[in-house]
GROMACS .gro file of C-alpha atoms in nm:
model
  123
    1GLN     CA    1   0.000   0.000   0.000
    2VAL     CA    2   0.148   0.331  -0.108
    3HIS     CA    3   0.154   0.609   0.151
    4LEU     CA    4   0.143   0.979   0.075
    5VAL     CA    5   0.223   1.260   0.318
    6GLU     CA    6   0.152   1.623   0.236
    7SER     CA    7   0.329   1.922   0.387
    8GLY     CA    8   0.375   2.292   0.324
    9GLY     CA    9   0.031   2.427   0.399
   10GLY     CA   10  -0.023   2.737   0.608
   11ALA     CA   11  -0.189   3.074   0.641
   12VAL     CA   12  -0.092   3.352   0.400
   13GLN     CA   13  -0.234   3.674   0.265
   14ALA     CA   14  -0.379   3.716  -0.081
   15GLY     CA   15  -0.111   3.754  -0.346
   16GLN     CA   16   0.146   3.548  -0.159
   17SER     CA   17   0.282   3.204  -0.246
   18LEU     CA   18   0.306   2.860  -0.094
   19ARG     CA   19   0.466   2.535  -0.209
   20LEU     CA   20   0.306   2.210  -0.112
   21SER     CA   21   0.499   1.884  -0.105
   22CYS     CA   22   0.379   1.527  -0.114
   23ALA     CA   23   0.620   1.250  -0.016
   24VAL     CA   24   0.533   0.914  -0.174
   25SER     CA   25   0.648   0.590  -0.014
   26GLU     CA   26   0.694   0.389  -0.332
   27TYR     CA   27   0.838   0.435  -0.677
   28SER     CA   28   0.576   0.498  -0.942
   29ASP     CA   29   0.619   0.345  -1.286
   30SER     CA   30   0.502   0.493  -1.615
   31SER     CA   31   0.142   0.386  -1.559
   32TYR     CA   32   0.094   0.624  -1.267
   33SER     CA   33  -0.042   0.974  -1.253
   34MET     CA   34  -0.038   1.199  -0.951
   35GLY     CA   35  -0.266   1.483  -0.861
   36TRP     CA   36  -0.354   1.758  -0.621
   37PHE     CA   37  -0.710   1.805  -0.505
   38ARG     CA   38  -0.876   2.043  -0.264
   39GLN     CA   39  -1.185   2.043  -0.051
   40VAL     CA   40  -1.374   2.296   0.156
   41PRO     CA   41  -1.622   2.194   0.425
   42GLY     CA   42  -1.960   2.097   0.284
   43ARG     CA   43  -1.836   2.051  -0.072
   44GLY     CA   44  -1.688   1.773  -0.277
   45ARG     CA   45  -1.320   1.729  -0.351
   46ASP     CA   46  -1.210   1.917  -0.664
   47GLY     CA   47  -0.917   1.849  -0.891
   48VAL     CA   48  -0.653   2.122  -0.895
   49ALA     CA   49  -0.364   1.981  -1.098
   50ALA     CA   50  -0.229   1.648  -1.213
   51ILE     CA   51   0.086   1.517  -1.374
   52ASP     CA   52   0.167   1.205  -1.570
   53SER     CA   53   0.488   1.006  -1.543
   54ASP     CA   54   0.618   1.176  -1.857
   55GLY     CA   55   0.566   1.520  -1.702
   56THR     CA   56   0.249   1.617  -1.887
   57ALA     CA   57   0.056   1.851  -1.659
   58TYR     CA   58  -0.314   1.926  -1.630
   59TYR     CA   59  -0.476   2.216  -1.449
   60ALA     CA   60  -0.817   2.327  -1.341
   61ASP     CA   61  -0.920   2.650  -1.513
   62SER     CA   62  -0.935   2.827  -1.178
   63VAL     CA   63  -0.562   2.782  -1.115
   64LYS     CA   64  -0.410   2.799  -1.464
   65GLY     CA   65  -0.129   3.050  -1.476
   66ARG     CA   66  -0.100   3.063  -1.096
   67PHE     CA   67  -0.024   2.705  -0.986
   68THR     CA   68   0.249   2.475  -1.112
   69ILE     CA   69   0.265   2.102  -1.051
   70SER     CA   70   0.597   1.922  -1.066
   71LYS     CA   71   0.765   1.608  -0.940
   72ASP     CA   72   1.107   1.488  -0.840
   73SER     CA   73   1.120   1.121  -0.927
   74ALA     CA   74   1.454   1.072  -0.752
   75LYS     CA   75   1.299   1.192  -0.427
   76ASN     CA   76   0.955   1.038  -0.485
   77THR     CA   77   0.806   1.380  -0.417
   78LEU     CA   78   0.525   1.573  -0.580
   79TYR     CA   79   0.503   1.952  -0.556
   80LEU     CA   80   0.244   2.222  -0.607
   81GLN     CA   81   0.377   2.574  -0.638
   82MET     CA   82   0.092   2.814  -0.567
   83ASP     CA   83   0.144   3.178  -0.662
   84SER     CA   84  -0.089   3.478  -0.654
   85LEU     CA   85  -0.305   3.303  -0.399
   86LYS     CA   86  -0.665   3.415  -0.357
   87PRO     CA   87  -0.906   3.374  -0.063
   88GLU     CA   88  -1.105   3.128  -0.275
   89ASP     CA   89  -0.800   2.899  -0.279
   90THR     CA   90  -0.860   2.835   0.090
   91ALA     CA   91  -0.913   2.460   0.135
   92MET     CA   92  -0.765   2.136   0.255
   93TYR     CA   93  -0.527   2.014  -0.013
   94TYR     CA   94  -0.473   1.646  -0.081
   95CYS     CA   95  -0.232   1.460  -0.305
   96ALA     CA   96  -0.326   1.135  -0.467
   97THR     CA   97  -0.193   0.875  -0.707
   98GLY     CA   98  -0.333   0.601  -0.923
   99ARG     CA   99  -0.272   0.393  -1.235
  100TYR     CA  100  -0.406   0.433  -1.588
  101ILE     CA  101  -0.604   0.743  -1.502
  102ALA     CA  102  -0.808   0.881  -1.790
  103SER     CA  103  -0.977   1.179  -1.625
  104LYS     CA  104  -0.682   1.341  -1.457
  105LEU     CA  105  -0.874   1.587  -1.239
  106ASP     CA  106  -1.151   1.352  -1.128
  107THR     CA  107  -1.118   1.189  -0.789
  108TYR     CA  108  -1.274   0.851  -0.861
  109GLU     CA  109  -0.979   0.700  -1.048
  110TYR     CA  110  -0.724   0.776  -0.777
  111ASN     CA  111  -0.684   0.501  -0.519
  112ALA     CA  112  -0.421   0.630  -0.276
  113TRP     CA  113  -0.458   0.955  -0.085
  114GLY     CA  114  -0.271   1.158   0.170
  115GLN     CA  115  -0.422   1.306   0.485
  116GLY     CA  116  -0.422   1.662   0.356
  117THR     CA  117  -0.263   1.995   0.442
  118GLN     CA  118  -0.462   2.310   0.514
  119VAL     CA  119  -0.415   2.626   0.308
  120THR     CA  120  -0.578   2.946   0.431
  121VAL     CA  121  -0.563   3.267   0.229
  122SER     CA  122  -0.685   3.589   0.387
  123SER     CA  123  -0.782   3.903   0.200
   0.00000   0.00000   0.00000
């Protein structure tokens, strides 16, 4: 069972940046994709960004141009660089991984999840 641990969340003001990290316990082969999702209380979990093993990245429209997903395969670590943060980015952020994922920003194809890290953006 793969384990994922997020870190890097915190409280910032609008316009500032944060970088989230997700440490993965096992090496992922070319069939795996990894993603970042976020959830606010009372709502479902939404896809933010995803990345394939070849580095192809996918973004939700709401974060395009502000967030950047990347990975360091040597360190088994996934990152999410979040710039120009807005109050509406406030959420619990989760990383996830899964194999042969077709819909990169949909939750249902991912089968391993971290516990989440809170991001709070004040105006």
